[in-house]
Short mmCIF file of C-alpha atoms (C1' of nucleotides) in Angstrom, two decimals:
data_model
loop_
_atom_site.label_atom_id
_atom_site.label_comp_id
_atom_site.label_asym_id
_atom_site.label_seq_id
_atom_site.Cartn_x
_atom_site.Cartn_y
_atom_site.Cartn_z
CA UNK H 1 -29.84 -18.78 24.28
CA UNK H 2 -27.88 -17.83 21.23
CA UNK H 3 -26.48 -14.43 21.70
CA UNK H 4 -25.71 -12.15 18.83
CA UNK H 5 -21.97 -11.57 18.42
CA UNK H 6 -21.03 -8.07 19.44
CA UNK H 7 -20.00 -5.68 16.74
CA UNK H 8 -16.34 -5.45 17.66
CA UNK H 9 -14.75 -2.08 17.08
CA UNK H 10 -12.62 -2.47 14.02
CA UNK H 11 -10.59 -0.18 11.87
CA UNK H 12 -12.66 1.12 9.00
CA UNK H 13 -11.87 -0.83 5.85
CA UNK H 14 -10.18 -3.74 7.58
CA UNK H 15 -13.23 -5.98 7.43
CA UNK H 16 -12.87 -6.85 3.78
CA UNK H 17 -9.21 -7.68 4.21
CA UNK H 18 -9.97 -10.01 7.12
CA UNK H 19 -12.69 -11.92 5.29
CA UNK H 20 -10.58 -12.09 2.15
CA UNK H 21 -7.59 -13.53 3.99
CA UNK H 22 -9.63 -16.08 5.92
CA UNK H 23 -11.50 -17.35 2.88
CA UNK H 24 -8.40 -17.40 0.75
CA UNK H 25 -6.45 -19.43 3.28
CA UNK H 26 -9.34 -21.82 3.81
CA UNK H 27 -9.69 -22.33 0.07
CA UNK H 28 -5.99 -22.85 -0.59
CA UNK H 29 -5.42 -25.38 2.19
CA UNK H 30 -8.66 -27.18 1.31
CA UNK H 31 -10.38 -26.41 4.60
CA UNK H 32 -13.00 -25.32 2.10
CA UNK H 33 -12.76 -28.05 -0.54
CA UNK H 34 -13.71 -27.36 -4.17
CA UNK H 35 -17.46 -27.17 -4.58
CA UNK H 36 -18.13 -25.93 -1.06
CA UNK H 37 -20.91 -23.38 -1.03
CA UNK H 38 -20.10 -20.13 0.75
CA UNK H 39 -23.07 -18.78 2.68
CA UNK H 40 -22.85 -15.02 3.06
CA UNK H 41 -25.25 -14.84 6.00
CA UNK H 42 -23.52 -17.59 7.92
CA UNK H 43 -20.17 -15.92 7.37
CA UNK H 44 -21.49 -12.52 8.38
CA UNK H 45 -22.77 -13.99 11.64
CA UNK H 46 -19.56 -15.86 12.35
CA UNK H 47 -17.38 -12.82 11.75
CA UNK H 48 -19.95 -10.44 13.21
CA UNK H 49 -20.10 -8.04 10.32
CA UNK H 50 -22.58 -7.11 7.62
CA UNK H 51 -22.83 -8.92 4.32
CA UNK H 52 -21.42 -5.98 2.39
CA UNK H 53 -17.71 -6.48 3.17
CA UNK H 54 -18.15 -10.21 2.72
CA UNK H 55 -19.60 -9.77 -0.73
CA UNK H 56 -16.72 -7.49 -1.63
CA UNK H 57 -14.23 -10.14 -0.57
CA UNK H 58 -16.11 -12.72 -2.62
CA UNK H 59 -15.97 -10.52 -5.70
CA UNK H 60 -12.22 -10.24 -5.33
CA UNK H 61 -11.84 -13.98 -4.90
CA UNK H 62 -14.05 -14.52 -7.94
CA UNK H 63 -11.89 -12.31 -10.14
CA UNK H 64 -8.88 -14.38 -9.05
CA UNK H 65 -10.72 -17.52 -10.05
CA UNK H 66 -10.77 -19.02 -6.56
CA UNK H 67 -14.56 -18.97 -6.26
CA UNK H 68 -17.35 -19.11 -8.82
CA UNK H 69 -20.54 -17.12 -8.43
CA UNK H 70 -23.66 -18.82 -9.72
CA UNK H 71 -26.20 -16.11 -10.55
CA UNK H 72 -28.90 -15.86 -7.89
CA UNK H 73 -27.40 -18.93 -6.27
CA UNK H 74 -24.64 -19.47 -3.75
CA UNK H 75 -21.04 -18.84 -4.70
CA UNK H 76 -18.93 -21.98 -4.49
CA UNK H 77 -15.23 -22.72 -4.22
CA UNK H 78 -13.90 -23.24 -7.75
CA UNK H 79 -13.18 -26.73 -8.89
CA UNK H 80 -9.75 -27.98 -9.84
CA UNK H 81 -9.88 -28.80 -13.52
CA UNK H 82 -8.20 -32.19 -13.74
CA UNK H 83 -9.05 -32.51 -17.41
CA UNK H 84 -6.75 -29.63 -18.31
CA UNK H 85 -3.97 -29.99 -15.80
CA UNK H 86 -1.43 -29.95 -18.61
CA UNK H 87 -2.20 -26.28 -19.22
CA UNK H 88 -1.35 -25.65 -15.60
CA UNK H 89 1.91 -27.59 -15.82
CA UNK H 90 2.83 -25.81 -19.02
CA UNK H 91 2.24 -22.35 -17.59
CA UNK H 92 3.91 -23.22 -14.28
CA UNK H 93 7.04 -24.44 -16.04
CA UNK H 94 7.25 -21.35 -18.21
CA UNK H 95 6.75 -19.02 -15.27
CA UNK H 96 9.38 -20.82 -13.19
CA UNK H 97 11.80 -20.35 -16.06
CA UNK H 98 10.96 -16.74 -16.86
CA UNK H 99 10.95 -15.48 -13.30
CA UNK H 100 14.17 -17.31 -12.44
CA UNK H 101 15.85 -15.89 -15.53
CA UNK H 102 14.79 -12.37 -14.63
CA UNK H 103 15.86 -12.84 -11.02
CA UNK H 104 19.31 -13.90 -12.25
CA UNK H 105 19.43 -10.76 -14.38
CA UNK H 106 18.33 -8.08 -11.99
CA UNK H 107 18.43 -9.24 -8.39
CA UNK H 108 19.71 -7.02 -5.59
CA UNK H 109 21.50 -8.14 -2.41
CA UNK H 110 18.25 -7.66 -0.51
CA UNK H 111 16.50 -10.01 -2.94
CA UNK H 112 19.14 -12.68 -2.34
CA UNK H 113 18.73 -12.33 1.42
CA UNK H 114 15.00 -12.86 1.06
CA UNK H 115 15.47 -15.84 -1.24
CA UNK H 116 17.96 -17.48 1.10
CA UNK H 117 15.67 -16.91 4.06
CA UNK H 118 12.82 -18.69 2.26
CA UNK H 119 15.16 -21.54 1.36
CA UNK H 120 16.06 -21.97 5.05
CA UNK H 121 12.35 -22.29 5.84
CA UNK H 122 11.87 -24.76 3.02
CA UNK H 123 14.81 -26.92 4.07
CA UNK H 124 13.47 -26.99 7.62
CA UNK H 125 10.05 -28.11 6.42
CA UNK H 126 11.54 -30.90 4.33
CA UNK H 127 13.82 -31.94 7.21
CA UNK H 128 10.79 -32.10 9.51
CA UNK H 129 8.87 -34.13 6.89
CA UNK H 130 6.07 -31.59 7.23
CA UNK H 131 4.25 -31.75 3.91
CA UNK H 132 1.98 -28.76 4.55
CA UNK H 133 4.86 -26.57 5.63
CA UNK H 134 6.83 -27.71 2.61
CA UNK H 135 4.04 -26.69 0.27
CA UNK H 136 3.76 -23.28 1.89
CA UNK H 137 7.50 -22.58 2.07
CA UNK H 138 8.06 -23.74 -1.51
CA UNK H 139 5.43 -21.25 -2.60
CA UNK H 140 7.18 -18.46 -0.72
CA UNK H 141 10.55 -19.42 -2.15
CA UNK H 142 9.39 -19.07 -5.73
CA UNK H 143 7.31 -16.02 -4.89
CA UNK H 144 10.35 -14.04 -3.73
CA UNK H 145 12.25 -15.12 -6.84
CA UNK H 146 9.38 -13.85 -8.95
CA UNK H 147 9.42 -10.57 -7.03
CA UNK H 148 13.16 -10.26 -7.61
CA UNK H 149 12.45 -10.52 -11.34
CA UNK H 150 10.60 -7.20 -11.09
CA UNK H 151 8.00 -7.83 -13.75
CA UNK H 152 4.56 -7.35 -12.22
CA UNK H 153 2.80 -9.22 -15.05
CA UNK H 154 4.92 -12.33 -14.64
CA UNK H 155 4.80 -12.00 -10.87
CA UNK H 156 1.02 -11.91 -10.79
CA UNK H 157 0.62 -14.97 -13.02
CA UNK H 158 3.32 -16.81 -11.07
CA UNK H 159 1.57 -16.13 -7.76
CA UNK H 160 -1.70 -17.32 -9.18
CA UNK H 161 -0.13 -20.53 -10.41
CA UNK H 162 1.68 -21.09 -7.13
CA UNK H 163 -1.61 -20.77 -5.26
CA UNK H 164 -3.35 -23.14 -7.62
CA UNK H 165 -0.45 -25.55 -7.14
CA UNK H 166 -0.71 -25.23 -3.38
CA UNK H 167 -4.30 -26.44 -3.59
CA UNK H 168 -3.34 -29.28 -5.88
CA UNK H 169 -0.39 -30.49 -3.79
CA UNK H 170 -2.40 -30.15 -0.63
CA UNK H 171 -4.95 -32.50 -2.07
CA UNK H 172 -2.48 -35.33 -2.55
CA UNK H 173 -0.15 -34.83 0.37
CA UNK H 174 -3.02 -34.80 2.79
CA UNK H 175 -4.15 -38.21 1.60
CA UNK H 176 -0.82 -39.96 1.13
CA UNK H 177 1.74 -38.25 3.35
CA UNK H 178 4.70 -39.28 1.32
CA UNK H 179 8.37 -39.22 1.89
CA UNK H 180 9.22 -35.69 0.95
CA UNK H 181 11.86 -35.55 -1.73
CA UNK H 182 15.07 -34.11 -0.30
CA UNK H 183 16.44 -33.53 -3.76
CA UNK H 184 14.24 -30.44 -4.03
CA UNK H 185 16.35 -28.79 -1.37
CA UNK H 186 19.48 -29.32 -3.44
CA UNK H 187 17.71 -28.11 -6.57
CA UNK H 188 16.76 -24.93 -4.77
CA UNK H 189 20.36 -24.48 -3.65
CA UNK H 190 21.52 -24.85 -7.25
CA UNK H 191 18.96 -22.29 -8.35
CA UNK H 192 20.25 -19.85 -5.74
CA UNK H 193 23.81 -20.38 -6.94
CA UNK H 194 22.91 -19.74 -10.56
CA UNK H 195 20.93 -16.61 -9.67
CA UNK H 196 23.72 -15.30 -7.47
CA UNK H 197 26.24 -15.84 -10.27
CA UNK H 198 23.84 -14.07 -12.65
CA UNK H 199 24.14 -17.08 -14.92
CA UNK H 200 20.88 -16.62 -16.80
CA UNK H 201 21.07 -19.70 -19.00
CA UNK H 202 21.95 -22.01 -16.14
CA UNK H 203 19.19 -20.52 -13.99
CA UNK H 204 16.78 -21.14 -16.84
CA UNK H 205 17.86 -24.74 -17.29
CA UNK H 206 17.71 -25.46 -13.57
CA UNK H 207 14.27 -23.89 -13.23
CA UNK H 208 13.06 -25.94 -16.17
CA UNK H 209 14.37 -29.17 -14.67
CA UNK H 210 12.97 -28.25 -11.26
CA UNK H 211 9.54 -27.62 -12.74
CA UNK H 212 9.69 -30.94 -14.60
CA UNK H 213 10.51 -32.71 -11.35
CA UNK H 214 7.51 -31.22 -9.60
CA UNK H 215 5.22 -31.95 -12.53
CA UNK H 216 6.39 -35.55 -12.56
CA UNK H 217 5.90 -35.80 -8.81
CA UNK H 218 2.33 -34.55 -9.03
CA UNK H 219 1.55 -36.83 -11.96
CA UNK H 220 2.87 -39.79 -10.01
CA UNK H 221 0.64 -38.90 -7.11
CA UNK H 222 -2.36 -38.53 -9.38
CA UNK H 223 -1.68 -41.87 -11.07
CA UNK H 224 -1.41 -43.60 -7.69
CA UNK H 225 -4.63 -41.95 -6.59
CA UNK H 226 -6.40 -43.22 -9.68
CA UNK H 227 -5.21 -46.79 -9.09
CA UNK H 228 -6.42 -46.57 -5.52
CA UNK H 229 -9.83 -45.45 -6.70
CA UNK H 230 -10.07 -48.31 -9.15
CA UNK H 231 -9.07 -50.90 -6.57
CA UNK H 232 -11.99 -49.97 -4.37
CA UNK R 1 -36.15 21.36 -12.01
CA UNK R 2 -33.84 18.39 -11.96
CA UNK R 3 -35.86 15.25 -12.04
CA UNK R 4 -34.67 12.07 -10.51
CA UNK R 5 -33.96 9.38 -13.12
CA UNK R 6 -36.53 6.67 -13.02
CA UNK R 7 -35.52 3.30 -11.68
CA UNK R 8 -35.73 1.40 -14.94
CA UNK R 9 -36.82 -2.20 -14.67
CA UNK R 10 -33.73 -4.24 -15.22
CA UNK R 11 -32.88 -7.89 -15.05
CA UNK R 12 -31.65 -8.84 -11.63
CA UNK R 13 -27.86 -9.00 -11.64
CA UNK R 14 -27.36 -7.10 -14.86
CA UNK R 15 -26.57 -3.81 -13.16
CA UNK R 16 -23.03 -4.74 -12.20
CA UNK R 17 -22.27 -5.98 -15.70
CA UNK R 18 -23.49 -2.74 -17.24
CA UNK R 19 -21.43 -0.51 -14.98
CA UNK R 20 -18.41 -2.75 -15.38
CA UNK R 21 -18.59 -2.65 -19.18
CA UNK R 22 -19.12 1.08 -19.35
CA UNK R 23 -16.27 1.92 -17.00
CA UNK R 24 -13.96 -0.60 -18.61
CA UNK R 25 -14.55 0.78 -22.09
CA UNK R 26 -14.18 4.35 -20.91
CA UNK R 27 -10.91 3.52 -19.20
CA UNK R 28 -9.43 1.56 -22.10
CA UNK R 29 -10.19 4.18 -24.76
CA UNK R 30 -9.06 6.97 -22.46
CA UNK R 31 -12.47 8.61 -22.20
CA UNK R 32 -11.50 8.34 -18.56
CA UNK R 33 -7.80 9.22 -18.67
CA UNK R 34 -5.39 7.87 -16.04
CA UNK R 35 -5.82 9.66 -12.73
CA UNK R 36 -9.50 10.48 -13.25
CA UNK R 37 -11.42 10.17 -10.01
CA UNK R 38 -14.52 7.99 -10.16
CA UNK R 39 -17.38 9.37 -8.10
CA UNK R 40 -19.70 6.61 -6.95
CA UNK R 41 -22.64 8.90 -6.21
CA UNK R 42 -22.39 10.70 -9.52
CA UNK R 43 -22.27 7.39 -11.36
CA UNK R 44 -25.19 6.00 -9.40
CA UNK R 45 -27.27 9.02 -10.34
CA UNK R 46 -26.27 8.89 -13.97
CA UNK R 47 -27.07 5.20 -14.31
CA UNK R 48 -30.02 5.40 -11.93
CA UNK R 49 -29.00 2.62 -9.61
CA UNK R 50 -27.73 2.28 -6.08
CA UNK R 51 -24.08 2.52 -5.11
CA UNK R 52 -23.86 -1.18 -4.30
CA UNK R 53 -23.57 -2.54 -7.87
CA UNK R 54 -21.23 0.30 -8.75
CA UNK R 55 -18.92 -0.54 -5.90
CA UNK R 56 -18.92 -4.17 -6.97
CA UNK R 57 -17.90 -3.18 -10.49
CA UNK R 58 -15.14 -1.00 -9.07
CA UNK R 59 -13.81 -3.87 -6.97
CA UNK R 60 -13.60 -6.02 -10.07
CA UNK R 61 -11.83 -3.31 -12.01
CA UNK R 62 -9.44 -2.83 -9.11
CA UNK R 63 -8.49 -6.49 -9.03
CA UNK R 64 -7.71 -6.24 -12.74
CA UNK R 65 -5.49 -3.28 -12.05
CA UNK R 66 -7.52 -0.82 -14.12
CA UNK R 67 -8.45 1.37 -11.16
CA UNK R 68 -6.77 2.08 -7.84
CA UNK R 69 -8.76 2.52 -4.65
CA UNK R 70 -7.29 4.98 -2.19
CA UNK R 71 -8.60 4.03 1.26
CA UNK R 72 -11.36 6.36 2.41
CA UNK R 73 -10.72 8.44 -0.66
CA UNK R 74 -11.95 8.32 -4.22
CA UNK R 75 -10.92 5.49 -6.53
CA UNK R 76 -9.00 6.71 -9.55
CA UNK R 77 -8.17 5.29 -12.96
CA UNK R 78 -4.77 3.59 -12.70
CA UNK R 79 -1.78 5.32 -14.16
CA UNK R 80 0.28 3.93 -17.01
CA UNK R 81 3.70 3.20 -15.60
CA UNK R 82 6.04 4.66 -18.18
CA UNK R 83 9.06 3.97 -16.03
CA UNK R 84 8.61 0.23 -16.38
CA UNK R 85 7.25 -0.09 -19.89
CA UNK R 86 9.98 -2.61 -20.71
CA UNK R 87 8.30 -5.13 -18.39
CA UNK R 88 5.15 -4.68 -20.44
CA UNK R 89 6.98 -5.13 -23.74
CA UNK R 90 8.77 -8.19 -22.39
CA UNK R 91 5.60 -9.88 -21.22
CA UNK R 92 3.68 -8.89 -24.35
CA UNK R 93 6.34 -10.39 -26.60
CA UNK R 94 6.44 -13.63 -24.65
CA UNK R 95 2.65 -13.95 -24.64
CA UNK R 96 2.43 -13.29 -28.36
CA UNK R 97 4.95 -16.07 -28.89
CA UNK R 98 3.45 -18.58 -26.48
CA UNK R 99 -0.16 -18.16 -27.54
CA UNK R 100 0.72 -18.26 -31.25
CA UNK R 101 2.76 -21.42 -30.70
CA UNK R 102 -0.11 -23.09 -28.90
CA UNK R 103 -2.59 -21.96 -31.52
CA UNK R 104 -0.41 -23.56 -34.19
CA UNK R 105 -0.38 -26.76 -32.16
CA UNK R 106 -3.99 -27.20 -31.29
CA UNK R 107 -6.27 -25.04 -33.40
CA UNK R 108 -9.55 -26.32 -34.82
CA UNK R 109 -11.20 -25.27 -38.09
CA UNK R 110 -13.59 -23.09 -36.09
CA UNK R 111 -10.61 -21.32 -34.51
CA UNK R 112 -9.17 -20.58 -37.94
CA UNK R 113 -12.48 -19.17 -39.12
CA UNK R 114 -12.57 -16.85 -36.13
CA UNK R 115 -8.96 -15.78 -36.64
CA UNK R 116 -9.51 -15.06 -40.34
CA UNK R 117 -12.65 -13.07 -39.55
CA UNK R 118 -10.70 -10.88 -37.13
CA UNK R 119 -7.99 -10.42 -39.71
CA UNK R 120 -10.58 -9.17 -42.24
CA UNK R 121 -11.70 -6.58 -39.70
CA UNK R 122 -8.12 -5.58 -39.02
CA UNK R 123 -7.27 -5.20 -42.69
CA UNK R 124 -10.35 -3.06 -43.19
CA UNK R 125 -9.36 -0.80 -40.31
CA UNK R 126 -5.85 -0.35 -41.68
CA UNK R 127 -7.19 0.26 -45.17
CA UNK R 128 -9.51 2.93 -43.79
CA UNK R 129 -6.63 4.49 -41.86
CA UNK R 130 -8.80 4.30 -38.76
CA UNK R 131 -6.34 4.17 -35.88
CA UNK R 132 -8.91 3.48 -33.20
CA UNK R 133 -10.49 0.65 -35.14
CA UNK R 134 -7.05 -0.76 -35.86
CA UNK R 135 -6.22 -0.85 -32.17
CA UNK R 136 -9.47 -2.59 -31.35
CA UNK R 137 -9.34 -5.13 -34.19
CA UNK R 138 -5.70 -5.92 -33.52
CA UNK R 139 -6.65 -6.74 -29.95
CA UNK R 140 -9.42 -9.06 -31.12
CA UNK R 141 -7.12 -10.76 -33.61
CA UNK R 142 -4.61 -11.74 -30.97
CA UNK R 143 -7.35 -12.52 -28.48
CA UNK R 144 -8.84 -15.23 -30.69
CA UNK R 145 -5.38 -16.66 -31.30
CA UNK R 146 -4.88 -16.81 -27.55
CA UNK R 147 -8.24 -18.54 -27.16
CA UNK R 148 -7.29 -21.06 -29.84
CA UNK R 149 -4.22 -21.89 -27.73
CA UNK R 150 -6.59 -23.22 -25.07
CA UNK R 151 -4.53 -22.35 -22.04
CA UNK R 152 -6.66 -20.19 -19.71
CA UNK R 153 -3.63 -18.93 -17.76
CA UNK R 154 -1.88 -17.63 -20.86
CA UNK R 155 -5.14 -16.38 -22.28
CA UNK R 156 -5.93 -14.33 -19.18
CA UNK R 157 -2.50 -12.70 -19.07
CA UNK R 158 -2.60 -12.09 -22.81
CA UNK R 159 -5.97 -10.34 -22.58
CA UNK R 160 -4.75 -8.19 -19.74
CA UNK R 161 -1.69 -7.17 -21.72
CA UNK R 162 -3.73 -6.49 -24.84
CA UNK R 163 -6.01 -4.20 -22.86
CA UNK R 164 -3.09 -2.38 -21.32
CA UNK R 165 -1.65 -2.03 -24.81
CA UNK R 166 -4.92 -0.67 -26.10
CA UNK R 167 -4.70 2.13 -23.56
CA UNK R 168 -1.10 2.81 -24.45
CA UNK R 169 -1.62 2.88 -28.22
CA UNK R 170 -4.74 4.94 -27.86
CA UNK R 171 -2.70 7.55 -26.05
CA UNK R 172 -0.31 8.08 -28.94
CA UNK R 173 -2.53 7.50 -31.93
CA UNK R 174 -5.02 10.01 -30.63
CA UNK R 175 -2.36 12.69 -30.51
CA UNK R 176 -0.44 11.95 -33.68
CA UNK R 177 -2.76 10.15 -36.08
CA UNK R 178 0.00 8.47 -37.99
CA UNK R 179 0.18 6.62 -41.20
CA UNK R 180 -0.88 3.18 -40.14
CA UNK R 181 1.70 0.59 -41.05
CA UNK R 182 0.35 -1.69 -43.73
CA UNK R 183 3.07 -4.23 -43.11
CA UNK R 184 1.17 -5.36 -40.03
CA UNK R 185 -1.54 -6.74 -42.26
CA UNK R 186 1.01 -8.88 -44.10
CA UNK R 187 2.56 -9.99 -40.82
CA UNK R 188 -0.84 -11.12 -39.63
CA UNK R 189 -1.34 -13.04 -42.88
CA UNK R 190 1.99 -14.78 -42.38
CA UNK R 191 1.00 -15.66 -38.83
CA UNK R 192 -2.23 -17.20 -40.08
CA UNK R 193 -0.32 -19.23 -42.66
CA UNK R 194 2.09 -20.59 -40.10
CA UNK R 195 -0.70 -21.46 -37.67
CA UNK R 196 -2.73 -23.14 -40.41
CA UNK R 197 0.30 -25.21 -41.43
CA UNK R 198 0.84 -26.11 -37.76
CA UNK R 199 4.40 -24.89 -38.17
CA UNK R 200 5.09 -24.15 -34.52
CA UNK R 201 8.62 -22.80 -34.89
CA UNK R 202 7.72 -20.51 -37.76
CA UNK R 203 4.67 -19.26 -35.89
CA UNK R 204 6.88 -18.54 -32.91
CA UNK R 205 9.45 -16.67 -34.97
CA UNK R 206 6.80 -14.62 -36.75
CA UNK R 207 5.04 -13.75 -33.50
CA UNK R 208 8.33 -12.69 -32.01
CA UNK R 209 9.14 -10.46 -34.98
CA UNK R 210 5.61 -9.06 -34.98
CA UNK R 211 5.86 -8.17 -31.31
CA UNK R 212 9.23 -6.52 -31.87
CA UNK R 213 7.72 -4.43 -34.65
CA UNK R 214 4.94 -3.19 -32.41
CA UNK R 215 7.30 -2.50 -29.54
CA UNK R 216 9.53 -0.51 -31.85
CA UNK R 217 6.53 1.37 -33.20
CA UNK R 218 5.40 2.35 -29.72
CA UNK R 219 8.89 3.36 -28.68
CA UNK R 220 9.19 5.56 -31.75
CA UNK R 221 5.92 7.24 -30.88
CA UNK R 222 7.06 7.77 -27.31
CA UNK R 223 10.37 9.21 -28.40
CA UNK R 224 8.64 11.62 -30.76
CA UNK R 225 6.25 12.61 -28.00
CA UNK R 226 9.17 13.37 -25.69
CA UNK R 227 10.88 15.54 -28.28
CA UNK R 228 7.64 17.42 -28.81
CA UNK R 229 7.37 18.04 -25.09
CA UNK R 230 10.91 19.34 -24.91
CA UNK R 231 10.44 21.69 -27.86
CA UNK R 232 7.60 23.46 -26.11
"C1'" DT W 1 -1.15 38.98 5.33
"C1'" DG W 2 0.19 34.36 6.16
"C1'" DT W 3 -0.23 30.39 9.14
"C1'" DA W 4 -2.61 27.41 12.41
"C1'" DT W 5 -6.89 25.70 14.12
"C1'" DT W 6 -11.65 24.82 14.08
"C1'" DT W 7 -15.82 23.97 11.48
"C1'" DT W 8 -18.28 22.35 7.60
"C1'" DA W 9 -19.00 19.45 3.76
"C1'" DT W 10 -18.22 15.70 0.91
"C1'" DT W 11 -17.48 10.86 0.19
"C1'" DT W 12 -16.43 6.45 1.53
"C1'" DG W 13 -17.30 1.96 4.35
"C1'" DT W 14 -20.76 -0.45 6.70
"C1'" DC W 15 -25.25 -1.64 8.08
"C1'" DG W 16 -30.14 -3.52 8.25
"C1'" DA W 17 -33.97 -4.28 5.36
"C1'" DC W 18 -36.63 -5.75 1.51
"C1'" DA W 19 -37.79 -7.78 -2.96
"C1'" DG W 20 -36.75 -11.28 -6.54
"C1'" DA W 21 -35.17 -15.90 -7.83
"C1'" DA W 22 -34.18 -20.73 -6.94
"C1'" DA W 23 -34.53 -24.63 -4.26
"C1'" DA W 24 -37.01 -27.30 -0.90
"C1'" DT W 25 -41.24 -28.70 0.87
"C1'" DA W 26 -46.04 -29.52 0.98
"C1'" DT W 27 -50.29 -30.28 -1.45
"C1'" DT W 28 -53.26 -31.71 -5.00
"C1'" DT W 29 -54.63 -34.65 -8.70
"C1'" DC W 30 -54.76 -38.79 -11.32
"C1'" DG T 1 -48.42 -44.16 -4.85
"C1'" DA T 2 -46.32 -41.11 -8.36
"C1'" DA T 3 -46.28 -37.00 -10.97
"C1'" DA T 4 -47.51 -32.34 -11.30
"C1'" DT T 5 -48.54 -28.16 -9.15
"C1'" DA T 6 -48.71 -24.85 -5.38
"C1'" DT T 7 -46.48 -23.09 -1.28
"C1'" DT T 8 -42.95 -22.05 1.73
"C1'" DT T 9 -38.33 -21.17 2.67
"C1'" DT T 10 -33.83 -19.72 1.86
"C1'" DC T 11 -30.47 -16.81 0.00
"C1'" DT T 12 -28.90 -13.49 -3.26
"C1'" DG T 13 -29.02 -8.67 -5.43
"C1'" DT T 14 -30.25 -4.10 -4.56
"C1'" DC T 15 -31.57 -0.23 -1.91
"C1'" DG T 16 -31.51 3.88 1.27
"C1'" DA T 17 -29.44 5.45 5.42
"C1'" DC T 18 -25.94 6.41 8.76
"C1'" DA T 19 -21.28 7.04 10.69
"C1'" DA T 20 -16.26 7.43 10.22
"C1'" DA T 21 -12.63 9.58 7.64
"C1'" DT T 22 -10.83 12.82 4.80
"C1'" DA T 23 -10.79 17.17 2.16
"C1'" DA T 24 -12.38 21.92 1.85
"C1'" DA T 25 -13.77 26.11 3.85
"C1'" DA T 26 -13.97 29.30 7.42
"C1'" DT T 27 -12.25 31.36 11.34
"C1'" DA T 28 -8.81 32.76 14.71
"C1'" DC T 29 -4.41 34.32 15.65
"C1'" DA T 30 0.23 36.22 15.22
#
DNA sequence: TGTATTTTATTTGTCGACAGAAAATATTTC
DNA sequence: GAAATATTTTCTGTCGACAAATAAAATACA
């Protein structure tokens, strides 16, 4: 006998936030891979709430580009556009540079504390050879730098790109589980030094090089993946 | 006797789009000035539809930053943050540069046709000394350049900034109705030339100078506005 | 008369239900 | 047996209604 889930007492307005967070996480770590249909009714039963807050969460995700709503048909998790990855790399590199520059210009001691804390997490993830944790902590590291830059427009685009990158990296690290490059830890340390010294040009150059490294890393992974597909 | 508006037959799914467009336009041309509360019931009566599609439109506007939802209270049109206008100018300048560069790199003949068509509209608006039309056509001009750049991340940020700028300019031109600067028309022409010639560096330099001009223009208007306020 | 407290009213957040649109399935026709 | 058509099913988009939360009004009290 399937029993209906009880309507748990919840704070008014929290429902949307819960659904949004769950879906977002599932999409970004590929628990919901690109193309997955999202059934509103199924979700509403699983989370024991009406379809209204779920639809609201979906609308928010859609306006962030994480899901695509097909009119009168199910909404699906957005695809990763491999044809135009270069636009992603281009934007990512520029945003790394711009946010790091700004952070070097106008950081506060509290910002530096936050940045260093994220770097500790990142180093730990690399040390533990935990690819998933590395992806997540790298995102947080650059997110706090972007926040320290104090430009909401740049920050928003940077966060969006970091999330998109999280999905992308997750795709390859889950299938290959590579040796995680320890040099990234040193590159982050150098970035922190440049920001601390308020050396804008050096911060810019380091961010640029760091972005190039990551781009190259991803492209290597993609190339290897393609070869593997051909060999089948 | 107040009669209830008839539920007009409408295509399924079009309701949200209608509300979204109306609200968006009203917000951007300051028909709904910053801080205006948006009453869902009132809107639903005026447009003769249920609150559901209206709420969906509001969620979309909120995720674009055009409205702010106060929990359990009315949603209001977002304020213009005059304290941090420099972040807007900074981002606007960079996006002008980046999108113009990319347009110079990878435009097609169709792109150039679209750009030139927008420039004709812009020139006409300036010639007619129609401030509102100038604001709108200027937005479209840079929007098609951004589209020609073919980077969806840059394009999205650029559109957001152009809309924000539309609101800002509208605020001052509505109160002062200035002489509209004819030099902008020539600057646009120069931009088109550089893009057509695929001269990336020149396009970049021109876009940078153009952005600086506009920033200076806005700052002049703001300064004049402040003086006027003090003199009262 | 001014402040604190209770009552009322307004408005949001959530719900269940229904109708319309595709997709999936069954049925007919050749 | 295959293609075309009809039927059913599934799921979205929209609706009206209700309850919680806040703001406004009214009342009590000093």
